[in-house]
Amino acid sequence: MLDTAETPGNDVQDAIVPADVAATVVAPKSYVDDTVIYPALAWLRDNVPLGKASVPGYDRFWLVTRYADVMAISRNAKVFINGDNNLVLNTQAGDAYLRQANGGKLRSMNSLAFMDRPEHAVYRSLTATSFMPGRIRKLEESIREIARASVTEMLAHEGEFDFVRDFAMHYPLRVISSMLGVPQEDEAHTLSLTQRLFGAPPPSPDGAAPTMDAAARHWRDTLEEFHAYFRELSKARRREPRDDLISLIANTKIEGEDIREDYELDYYVAIATAGHDTTTSSTAGGMLGMLKAPAQFAALKADPSLTEGFVDEAIRWSVPIKHFMRTANEDVVVSGQKIHAGDRLFLSYPSANRDADVYADGDAFDIRRSPNQHLSFGNGPHMCLGQHLAKLDMRVLFEELMPRVASIELAGEPEHTETNFIGGLHSLPVRFKAA
Ligand code: HEM
């Protein structure tokens, strides 16, 4: 934890993460297999909870794995900032490309997650009220209609279907699209752009794996396509405002001036993209948790009052976002380690969420877990803007789903996306009996 009083002397050596463990935590493919990533993270918590990691092709960074440290760093946004650097761990080649494309900067979007105060507070306040629990609750009936329609569509599959592709993927997208003001007929387009933004670039024609500068280029090109789409929608909402977030943001003034176009378009991209892949992952993750522990399914079916606890546990256990980076902007001591201004820190949310100091048997999926103050939504001033919406989406969906299925079981191998950033299950074949 943060401890400026107890400054270690100059002779204190940095704790070092063994190269093989650092490589495991950084490799996207580690996250498809719980038996690879979680033992590596548990080893780090026990042996090097905060240590310097070196992985070929990446700048050195601090790997933060304990709950208390991830929490303390997230809350101290004065010392640990977001804006000056890349928010995710990118390769040196990828960062070099981004710098070149962004006039020397690594801030690749003008959206909340890349901002620091005072700018962050100004832009967050534009939509903060729209995402407060009181406001979000007013959407419950319209969200329930979307959930009911999704469950009805799912039941039409008669027995067997893919819980992610045929169900969990579409519902949060519909909810966030309707809140933003994206017409339903455009959802397939925004879904494909989101998947491209967070997915790997297409392989090169000679079949070689994409290079990291190709990945950075792919990110910029996709972002530009997103901008082109939202630019047209924004024009329409300026002409004829409606009761949606695009109308709210497009017509806002910052210190008496119209909002800058790049900030405006990135706001939409952030909400559209942050809001559905994550909720899809935790929805599917919660279902997988119950498929692996059928007594939990029976308990939830018998007692709908457990749904809120189920939702928290699904989000804790599935951890849709695997890490975010912070940069220290002054020298500081954290848990006995001397962090220098300019050092970067990798906050491991999957690790924090299974820390034995906070969670008894953190690997188990337990819908009665209480308290359950997980770090899947981060913490501090950047804590997820859409957390109440995500929880409402999931609660309503499972309230609608559970009474209509008698049983559900795995019908094939679940498949996870290879990512060290955003993602989770991309396929979950299931067989069910309708109630
Ligand atoms: C289960 C679903 C979700 C998860 C796990 C999740 C996770 C996160 C995390 C870890 C952060 C960064 C927190 C930090 O830096 O401390 C974040 C930020 C953010 N999330 Fe979510 N999120 C989810 C759903 C949503 C939804 C539905 C929206 C819709 C608006 C959303 C919008 C955002 C935005 C705009 C930010 C940036 C906030 C800021 O920097 O001030 N998220 N989210």
PDB file of C-alpha atoms and ligand atoms in Angstrom, residues 70 73-75 82 87 111-115 120-121 123-124 127 131 136 172 175-176 179-180 245 266-267 269-283 311 314-316 318-326 347 349 374-391 393-394 421-422, ligand 1:
ATOM      1  CA  VAL A  70      -4.442  -2.112  -7.017  1.00  0.00           C
ATOM      2  CA  ILE A  73      -3.065   3.071  -6.811  1.00  0.00           C
ATOM      3  CA  SER A  74      -6.480   3.389  -8.509  1.00  0.00           C
ATOM      4  CA  ARG A  75      -7.684   5.774  -5.805  1.00  0.00           C
ATOM      5  CA  ASN A  82      -3.789   7.956 -17.023  1.00  0.00           C
ATOM      6  CA  LEU A  87      -3.671   2.960 -21.134  1.00  0.00           C
ATOM      7  CA  SER A 111     -12.036   9.943 -24.020  1.00  0.00           C
ATOM      8  CA  LEU A 112     -12.484   9.815 -20.228  1.00  0.00           C
ATOM      9  CA  ALA A 113     -10.132   6.926 -19.605  1.00  0.00           C
ATOM     10  CA  PHE A 114      -7.232   8.866 -21.190  1.00  0.00           C
ATOM     11  CA  MET A 115      -7.868  12.071 -19.231  1.00  0.00           C
ATOM     12  CA  HIS A 120     -11.362  14.414 -16.594  1.00  0.00           C
ATOM     13  CA  ALA A 121     -13.782  15.886 -14.051  1.00  0.00           C
ATOM     14  CA  TYR A 123     -15.927  15.632 -19.234  1.00  0.00           C
ATOM     15  CA  ARG A 124     -17.073  12.984 -16.760  1.00  0.00           C
ATOM     16  CA  THR A 127     -22.810  12.253 -18.459  1.00  0.00           C
ATOM     17  CA  PHE A 131     -25.353   6.891 -15.299  1.00  0.00           C
ATOM     18  CA  ILE A 136     -30.520   4.115 -14.607  1.00  0.00           C
ATOM     19  CA  PRO A 172     -26.081  -5.260 -23.941  1.00  0.00           C
ATOM     20  CA  VAL A 175     -29.335  -1.481 -24.391  1.00  0.00           C
ATOM     21  CA  ILE A 176     -26.320   0.805 -24.855  1.00  0.00           C
ATOM     22  CA  MET A 179     -29.265   4.843 -24.559  1.00  0.00           C
ATOM     23  CA  LEU A 180     -26.795   6.446 -26.962  1.00  0.00           C
ATOM     24  CA  LEU A 245     -26.822  10.559 -24.906  1.00  0.00           C
ATOM     25  CA  ASP A 266     -14.388   9.719 -28.910  1.00  0.00           C
ATOM     26  CA  TYR A 267     -16.987  10.045 -26.134  1.00  0.00           C
ATOM     27  CA  VAL A 269     -16.863   5.485 -29.237  1.00  0.00           C
ATOM     28  CA  ALA A 270     -15.894   4.981 -25.580  1.00  0.00           C
ATOM     29  CA  ILE A 271     -19.482   4.491 -24.432  1.00  0.00           C
ATOM     30  CA  ALA A 272     -20.429   2.286 -27.380  1.00  0.00           C
ATOM     31  CA  THR A 273     -17.390   0.046 -27.013  1.00  0.00           C
ATOM     32  CA  ALA A 274     -16.858  -0.013 -23.228  1.00  0.00           C
ATOM     33  CA  GLY A 275     -20.504  -0.800 -22.713  1.00  0.00           C
ATOM     34  CA  HIS A 276     -21.113  -4.067 -24.479  1.00  0.00           C
ATOM     35  CA  ASP A 277     -18.130  -6.393 -24.877  1.00  0.00           C
ATOM     36  CA  THR A 278     -17.581  -6.134 -21.128  1.00  0.00           C
ATOM     37  CA  THR A 279     -21.195  -6.846 -20.182  1.00  0.00           C
ATOM     38  CA  THR A 280     -21.335  -9.700 -22.707  1.00  0.00           C
ATOM     39  CA  SER A 281     -18.248 -11.223 -21.068  1.00  0.00           C
ATOM     40  CA  SER A 282     -19.633 -11.056 -17.546  1.00  0.00           C
ATOM     41  CA  THR A 283     -23.066 -12.340 -18.643  1.00  0.00           C
ATOM     42  CA  VAL A 311     -24.400 -10.481 -10.831  1.00  0.00           C
ATOM     43  CA  ALA A 314     -20.275 -13.071 -12.235  1.00  0.00           C
ATOM     44  CA  ILE A 315     -18.469  -9.745 -12.733  1.00  0.00           C
ATOM     45  CA  ARG A 316     -15.828 -10.549 -10.086  1.00  0.00           C
ATOM     46  CA  SER A 318     -15.132 -13.352 -15.102  1.00  0.00           C
ATOM     47  CA  VAL A 319     -13.098 -10.058 -14.904  1.00  0.00           C
ATOM     48  CA  PRO A 320     -13.916  -8.694 -18.399  1.00  0.00           C
ATOM     49  CA  ILE A 321     -11.044  -6.172 -18.267  1.00  0.00           C
ATOM     50  CA  LYS A 322      -7.723  -7.818 -17.469  1.00  0.00           C
ATOM     51  CA  HIS A 323      -5.610  -4.721 -16.851  1.00  0.00           C
ATOM     52  CA  PHE A 324      -5.202  -0.991 -17.161  1.00  0.00           C
ATOM     53  CA  MET A 325      -1.922   0.904 -16.891  1.00  0.00           C
ATOM     54  CA  ARG A 326      -1.076   3.913 -14.757  1.00  0.00           C
ATOM     55  CA  LEU A 347      -2.938  -3.185 -12.530  1.00  0.00           C
ATOM     56  CA  TYR A 349      -7.729  -6.973 -11.934  1.00  0.00           C
ATOM     57  CA  HIS A 374     -14.397  -6.618  -6.394  1.00  0.00           C
ATOM     58  CA  LEU A 375     -12.120  -4.555  -8.619  1.00  0.00           C
ATOM     59  CA  SER A 376     -13.560  -5.542 -12.009  1.00  0.00           C
ATOM     60  CA  PHE A 377     -14.873  -1.972 -12.364  1.00  0.00           C
ATOM     61  CA  GLY A 378     -11.593  -0.469 -11.140  1.00  0.00           C
ATOM     62  CA  ASN A 379     -11.825   2.187  -8.432  1.00  0.00           C
ATOM     63  CA  GLY A 380     -11.165   5.882  -7.756  1.00  0.00           C
ATOM     64  CA  PRO A 381     -12.152   8.725 -10.108  1.00  0.00           C
ATOM     65  CA  HIS A 382     -11.978   6.521 -13.230  1.00  0.00           C
ATOM     66  CA  MET A 383     -14.162   3.778 -11.735  1.00  0.00           C
ATOM     67  CA  CYS A 384     -16.434   2.444 -14.463  1.00  0.00           C
ATOM     68  CA  LEU A 385     -18.972   5.049 -15.565  1.00  0.00           C
ATOM     69  CA  GLY A 386     -21.394   2.329 -16.677  1.00  0.00           C
ATOM     70  CA  GLN A 387     -21.184   0.027 -13.639  1.00  0.00           C
ATOM     71  CA  HIS A 388     -24.817   0.531 -12.540  1.00  0.00           C
ATOM     72  CA  LEU A 389     -26.046   0.068 -16.087  1.00  0.00           C
ATOM     73  CA  ALA A 390     -24.016  -3.132 -16.504  1.00  0.00           C
ATOM     74  CA  LYS A 391     -25.391  -4.535 -13.237  1.00  0.00           C
ATOM     75  CA  ASP A 393     -28.582  -5.149 -17.596  1.00  0.00           C
ATOM     76  CA  MET A 394     -27.438  -8.407 -16.076  1.00  0.00           C
ATOM     77  CA  PHE A 421      -7.031  -6.452 -22.134  1.00  0.00           C
ATOM     78  CA  ILE A 422     -10.796  -6.734 -22.802  1.00  0.00           C
TER      79      ILE A 422
HETATM   80  C1  HEM B   1     -19.398  -5.756 -16.634  1.00  0.00           C
HETATM   81  C2  HEM B   1     -19.243  -4.713 -17.412  1.00  0.00           C
HETATM   82  C3  HEM B   1     -18.122  -3.705 -17.286  1.00  0.00           C
HETATM   83  C4  HEM B   1     -16.875  -3.831 -16.758  1.00  0.00           C
HETATM   84  C5  HEM B   1     -16.248  -5.063 -16.117  1.00  0.00           C
HETATM   85  C6  HEM B   1     -16.212  -2.538 -16.882  1.00  0.00           C
HETATM   86  C7  HEM B   1     -14.935  -2.260 -16.418  1.00  0.00           C
HETATM   87  C8  HEM B   1     -14.348  -1.022 -16.431  1.00  0.00           C
HETATM   88  C9  HEM B   1     -13.038  -0.704 -15.893  1.00  0.00           C
HETATM   89  C10 HEM B   1     -12.078  -1.691 -15.235  1.00  0.00           C
HETATM   90  C11 HEM B   1     -12.816   0.619 -16.086  1.00  0.00           C
HETATM   91  C12 HEM B   1     -11.562   1.412 -15.693  1.00  0.00           C
HETATM   92  C13 HEM B   1     -11.627   1.763 -14.231  1.00  0.00           C
HETATM   93  C14 HEM B   1     -10.379   2.378 -13.686  1.00  0.00           C
HETATM   94  O1  HEM B   1      -9.526   2.857 -14.462  1.00  0.00           O
HETATM   95  O2  HEM B   1     -10.235   2.403 -12.438  1.00  0.00           O
HETATM   96  C15 HEM B   1     -13.976   1.150 -16.778  1.00  0.00           C
HETATM   97  C16 HEM B   1     -14.113   2.466 -17.177  1.00  0.00           C
HETATM   98  C17 HEM B   1     -15.146   2.896 -17.965  1.00  0.00           C
HETATM   99  N1  HEM B   1     -16.298   2.205 -18.313  1.00  0.00           N
HETATM  100 FE1  HEM B   1     -16.739   0.304 -17.813  1.00  0.00          FE
HETATM  101  N2  HEM B   1     -17.063  -1.673 -17.510  1.00  0.00           N
HETATM  102  C18 HEM B   1     -18.244  -2.338 -17.777  1.00  0.00           C
HETATM  103  C19 HEM B   1     -19.379  -1.823 -18.371  1.00  0.00           C
HETATM  104  C20 HEM B   1     -19.491  -0.547 -18.840  1.00  0.00           C
HETATM  105  C21 HEM B   1     -20.676   0.000 -19.437  1.00  0.00           C
HETATM  106  C22 HEM B   1     -22.021  -0.713 -19.590  1.00  0.00           C
HETATM  107  C23 HEM B   1     -20.359   1.258 -19.847  1.00  0.00           C
HETATM  108  C24 HEM B   1     -21.329   2.175 -20.545  1.00  0.00           C
HETATM  109  C25 HEM B   1     -21.309   3.414 -20.545  1.00  0.00           C
HETATM  110  C26 HEM B   1     -18.979   1.523 -19.465  1.00  0.00           C
HETATM  111  C27 HEM B   1     -18.281   2.692 -19.682  1.00  0.00           C
HETATM  112  C28 HEM B   1     -17.046   3.000 -19.128  1.00  0.00           C
HETATM  113  C29 HEM B   1     -16.374   4.285 -19.308  1.00  0.00           C
HETATM  114  C30 HEM B   1     -16.873   5.454 -20.161  1.00  0.00           C
HETATM  115  C31 HEM B   1     -15.183   4.211 -18.574  1.00  0.00           C
HETATM  116  C32 HEM B   1     -14.114   5.304 -18.410  1.00  0.00           C
HETATM  117  C33 HEM B   1     -14.399   6.028 -17.110  1.00  0.00           C
HETATM  118  C34 HEM B   1     -13.384   7.083 -16.733  1.00  0.00           C
HETATM  119  O3  HEM B   1     -12.200   6.970 -17.101  1.00  0.00           O
HETATM  120  O4  HEM B   1     -13.776   8.036 -16.039  1.00  0.00           O
HETATM  121  N3  HEM B   1     -18.489   0.399 -18.860  1.00  0.00           N
HETATM  122  N4  HEM B   1     -14.899   0.148 -16.960  1.00  0.00           N
END
